Amino acid sequence: MIFPDRSGFFHPGFFLALVLFAAPAPALAFRIFVTNEKGNSVSVIDTDKQQVVETVPVGRRPRGVSISPDGKLLYVCASDDNAINVLDVATMKIVRSLESGPDPERFALNQAGDLLYIANEDNAEVTVVDLAKNLILAQIPVGVEPEGMGLSPNGELLVATSETTNMAHFIDTRSYKLIDSVLVGKRPRIAVFNRSGAQVWVSSELGGDVSVIDASSHKIIRKITFDIPGLTREEIQPVGVVLTSDGKKAFVALGYANRVAVVDQQTFAVEKYLLVGVRVWHLAFTPDEKLLYTTNGNSNDVTVIDVARERVIKSISVGLEPNDLVSSLH
Amino acid sequence: MFGKALPIFGIWAGLVAAAAAQTAVSEPQASPNEAPWPCAQRRTPTISAAAVWAGPDIAKAGDWEQDSEAAALAEKLASRRTPLSEIGGLLDDFVKKAGADKDQRLTRVFAGALALINRERDRIIAGIAHFAEGQERLAERVRKESEEVADDADKGAADAKALAEAKVEFAWDKRIFAERSQSLTYVCETPGILEQRAFEIARRIQEKL
């Protein structure tokens, strides 16, 4: 490196990016950032070309990934480094590493983009980090092996899942107090709020179901189960869940079943299964919600789904053991 | 003296820790009556057709072994000597001469390839379990030898010859153990690679239906 590169500002890529942004943008090309858990890297997919355009090294065992509300920074859990890497999206260089507490697996970023809520798998805590100050504000004890982190749209309620305790923990983000814990199916993985914030959907990998929880009463409204002919219940392991913002569809990644389930958000009926890749873990929409991408941990690829037609378009090879993914905002 | 024994425990402990870590991530506990399983990867049973296939029912496609062309192609596809990049071409050739019941015959090709991959995979999984038992016994022997070397050394130079012999034996077993452990990490990846292969074959065949 010729230039000191702490901020990324002096990197030649920054100027290149400026030029690219200044040029008239092609119709809605996004970039998908995929963490490769075993590859210790992030693969960057161009949604126009539908191929990997860049692979960048990050910390060890990268898993959860998120993007700042302004789309400029990428946050990556480097689980084996006990840190969060912050990458400049324009240069794809690591500009900072943040305090995270031990073994960070997944996290949630608030809408203001100044607070990060991190699940510390090893010590049964949720760590709250002030991003500007790189300061741990609170460590909230929860159940064993916390993983999923869902933040309500207004940012007031955080739901953390604990894989071993089998609970969804409701946390008040103003007081950092645990206000309730709801027992769900075995090995809960992901918690995600719907657009209105009225419901939290929690996937249970070993329970084989998705619990839909009323966000104010904390009661389970519905348990969605999945039935695929020829597969045993043990092979159907829901992990990733995403909900369309129009309140119509939900997509659930079913792990060992190698399929994504399409669910009606209103009736909770499972409508369809899409065969994607081996060990499908997580899902991410492009911001226009036209395309859905899945990480397939054991076939080392990402599947592209046409959301409107509910069809698989393509598989794209990425690094070793892709885990999580997120789209660029622009 | 103890320091010499450490690398061995390091390897074994590393293997066990890796297995434990993997269990902690996303895997359910193995049932206790199963044979020892030394891989970080979860031991997954036979690949079921439904896990990789969303095409026609394979039970209704007829016996693949009775369709010699389908069986020959299945064998070629299942073999790891055939690069995945050649699958498309091989399938195209088959489709050209498959005739009116093309879909049915392609389903047979899939059924055959899956059966053959599962056969190989089951054999490898059994081999890994057998290997793990042998490695456990060797680990125990290395541990005893390291203790003996330490004991002999503590006794001083009284039996220098015995000490030298014990050291040689210890060094050999230690090396064999380490080399086997290394090859194990490679072997452990094979069931997963075969599953990827089954999925890829299924995907390519479904594209032709």
Coordinates of C-alpha atoms in Angstrom, one line a residue, chain B:
Chain B
M1 CA 9.8 -33.8 29.3
F2 CA 6.1 -33.1 29.5
G3 CA 6.6 -30.4 26.9
K4 CA 7.3 -33.1 24.3
A5 CA 4.0 -34.7 24.9
L6 CA 2.1 -31.5 24.5
P7 CA 1.9 -31.3 20.7
I8 CA 0.1 -34.6 20.6
F9 CA -2.5 -33.5 23.1
G10 CA -2.7 -30.3 21.2
I11 CA -3.6 -32.1 18.0
W12 CA -6.1 -34.3 19.7
A13 CA -7.6 -31.6 21.8
G14 CA -7.8 -29.4 18.7
L15 CA -9.7 -32.1 16.9
V16 CA -12.1 -32.6 19.8
A17 CA -12.5 -28.8 20.3
A18 CA -13.2 -28.4 16.6
A19 CA -15.9 -31.1 16.8
A20 CA -17.3 -29.5 19.9
A21 CA -17.3 -26.1 18.3
Q22 CA -19.1 -27.4 15.3
T23 CA -21.7 -29.0 17.6
A24 CA -22.2 -25.7 19.3
V25 CA -22.9 -23.8 16.1
S26 CA -25.7 -25.4 14.3
E27 CA -25.7 -29.1 15.0
P28 CA -27.9 -31.2 17.2
Q29 CA -26.2 -33.6 19.6
A30 CA -25.3 -37.0 18.2
S31 CA -27.0 -39.9 20.0
P32 CA -24.7 -41.4 22.6
N33 CA -24.9 -45.0 21.2
E34 CA -23.3 -44.0 17.9
A35 CA -19.7 -45.0 17.0
P36 CA -17.1 -42.3 17.7
W37 CA -17.2 -39.6 15.0
P38 CA -14.0 -37.6 14.7
C39 CA -15.0 -35.0 12.1
A40 CA -15.9 -31.4 12.7
Q41 CA -18.6 -31.9 10.1
R42 CA -21.9 -33.4 11.4
R43 CA -22.4 -37.0 10.6
T44 CA -25.4 -37.0 8.2
P45 CA -27.2 -40.1 7.2
T46 CA -27.8 -41.3 3.6
I47 CA -28.8 -38.4 1.3
S48 CA -32.5 -38.7 0.7
A49 CA -33.8 -38.1 -2.9
A50 CA -36.1 -35.3 -1.6
A51 CA -33.2 -33.4 -0.1
V52 CA -31.8 -32.7 -3.6
W53 CA -34.6 -33.5 -6.0
A54 CA -37.9 -31.7 -6.8
G55 CA -38.5 -33.6 -10.1
P56 CA -40.8 -36.6 -10.8
D57 CA -41.1 -39.4 -8.3
I58 CA -38.2 -41.7 -8.6
A59 CA -40.2 -44.7 -7.4
K60 CA -42.4 -44.4 -10.5
A61 CA -39.6 -44.0 -13.0
G62 CA -38.8 -47.7 -13.2
D63 CA -35.7 -49.6 -12.1
W64 CA -32.6 -47.7 -13.3
E65 CA -30.5 -50.8 -13.3
Q66 CA -32.7 -52.3 -16.0
D67 CA -32.0 -49.3 -18.3
S68 CA -28.5 -49.9 -19.3
E69 CA -27.8 -46.5 -20.9
A70 CA -29.3 -44.7 -17.9
A71 CA -27.2 -46.9 -15.6
A72 CA -24.0 -46.3 -17.5
L73 CA -24.6 -42.5 -17.4
A74 CA -25.4 -42.7 -13.7
E75 CA -22.2 -44.4 -13.0
K76 CA -20.2 -41.8 -15.0
L77 CA -21.9 -38.9 -13.2
A78 CA -21.5 -40.4 -9.8
S79 CA -17.8 -41.1 -10.3
R80 CA -15.6 -38.4 -8.7
R81 CA -13.3 -38.8 -11.7
T82 CA -15.8 -37.1 -13.9
P83 CA -15.4 -33.3 -13.5
L84 CA -18.7 -31.5 -12.6
S85 CA -18.1 -29.3 -15.7
E86 CA -18.6 -32.3 -17.9
I87 CA -22.0 -33.2 -16.5
G88 CA -23.9 -30.9 -18.8
G89 CA -22.4 -32.3 -22.0
L90 CA -23.0 -35.9 -20.9
L91 CA -26.6 -35.1 -20.2
D92 CA -27.1 -33.4 -23.5
D93 CA -25.8 -36.5 -25.3
F94 CA -28.2 -38.7 -23.4
V95 CA -31.2 -36.4 -24.0
K96 CA -30.6 -36.5 -27.8
K97 CA -31.1 -40.3 -27.9
A98 CA -33.4 -40.6 -24.9
G99 CA -36.6 -40.9 -27.0
A100 CA -40.2 -40.2 -26.0
D101 CA -39.9 -41.1 -22.3
K102 CA -37.0 -38.7 -21.9
D103 CA -38.1 -37.4 -18.5
Q104 CA -38.7 -40.8 -17.1
R105 CA -35.2 -42.0 -18.2
L106 CA -33.5 -38.8 -16.8
T107 CA -35.3 -39.5 -13.5
R108 CA -33.7 -43.0 -13.7
V109 CA -30.3 -41.5 -14.3
F110 CA -30.8 -39.4 -11.2
A111 CA -32.0 -42.4 -9.1
G112 CA -28.9 -44.4 -10.2
A113 CA -26.4 -41.6 -9.6
L114 CA -27.9 -41.0 -6.1
A115 CA -27.8 -44.7 -5.2
L116 CA -24.2 -45.0 -6.3
I117 CA -23.1 -41.8 -4.5
N118 CA -24.9 -42.9 -1.4
R119 CA -23.2 -46.3 -1.6
E120 CA -19.7 -44.7 -1.8
R121 CA -20.6 -42.2 0.9
D122 CA -21.8 -44.9 3.3
R123 CA -18.6 -46.7 2.8
I124 CA -16.5 -43.6 3.5
I125 CA -18.5 -42.8 6.6
A126 CA -18.0 -46.3 7.9
G127 CA -14.3 -46.0 7.2
I128 CA -14.1 -42.7 9.1
A129 CA -15.7 -44.3 12.1
H130 CA -13.4 -47.3 11.9
F131 CA -10.4 -45.0 11.6
A132 CA -11.5 -43.0 14.6
E133 CA -11.5 -46.1 16.8
G134 CA -7.9 -46.9 15.6
Q135 CA -6.8 -43.3 16.3
E136 CA -8.3 -43.4 19.8
R137 CA -6.3 -46.5 20.6
L138 CA -3.1 -44.9 19.1
A139 CA -3.7 -41.7 21.2
E140 CA -3.9 -43.8 24.3
R141 CA -0.6 -45.6 23.4
V142 CA 1.1 -42.3 22.7
R143 CA 0.0 -40.9 26.0
K144 CA 1.3 -44.0 27.9
E145 CA 4.6 -43.8 26.0
S146 CA 5.1 -40.2 26.8
E147 CA 4.6 -41.1 30.5
E148 CA 7.1 -43.9 30.2
V149 CA 9.7 -41.6 28.6
A150 CA 9.1 -39.0 31.4
D151 CA 9.4 -41.8 34.1
D152 CA 12.6 -43.2 32.6
A153 CA 14.1 -39.7 32.4
D154 CA 13.2 -39.1 36.0
K155 CA 15.1 -42.2 37.0
G156 CA 18.3 -40.6 35.6
A157 CA 20.8 -42.3 33.3
A158 CA 20.5 -45.7 35.0
D159 CA 18.9 -47.2 31.9
A160 CA 20.0 -45.0 29.1
K161 CA 19.3 -47.6 26.5
A162 CA 15.7 -48.2 27.5
L163 CA 15.2 -44.5 27.5
A164 CA 16.6 -44.1 24.0
E165 CA 14.4 -46.9 22.7
A166 CA 11.3 -45.5 24.4
K167 CA 12.0 -42.1 22.9
V168 CA 12.3 -43.6 19.4
E169 CA 9.0 -45.5 19.7
F170 CA 7.3 -42.5 21.1
A171 CA 8.6 -40.3 18.3
W172 CA 7.3 -42.7 15.7
D173 CA 3.9 -43.1 17.1
K174 CA 3.6 -39.4 17.6
R175 CA 4.4 -38.8 13.9
I176 CA 2.0 -41.5 12.7
F177 CA -0.7 -40.0 14.9
A178 CA -0.1 -36.5 13.6
E179 CA 0.0 -37.6 9.9
R180 CA -3.2 -39.6 10.3
S181 CA -4.9 -36.6 12.0
Q182 CA -3.9 -34.5 9.0
S183 CA -5.3 -36.9 6.5
L184 CA -8.5 -37.2 8.6
T185 CA -9.4 -33.5 8.1
Y186 CA -9.3 -34.2 4.3
V187 CA -11.3 -37.4 4.5
C188 CA -13.9 -35.7 6.7
E189 CA -14.7 -33.4 3.9
T190 CA -15.5 -36.2 1.5
P191 CA -19.1 -36.9 2.6
G192 CA -19.9 -33.2 2.2
I193 CA -18.3 -33.1 -1.2
L194 CA -20.3 -36.1 -2.3
E195 CA -23.5 -34.4 -1.1
Q196 CA -22.6 -31.3 -3.2
R197 CA -22.1 -33.6 -6.1
A198 CA -25.5 -35.3 -5.7
F199 CA -27.1 -31.9 -5.5
E200 CA -25.3 -30.6 -8.6
I201 CA -26.2 -33.7 -10.6
A202 CA -29.8 -33.4 -9.5
R203 CA -29.9 -29.7 -10.4
R204 CA -28.4 -30.3 -13.9
I205 CA -30.8 -33.2 -14.6
Q206 CA -33.8 -31.1 -13.5
E207 CA -32.8 -28.4 -15.9
K208 CA -33.2 -30.9 -18.7
L209 CA -36.7 -32.0 -17.8

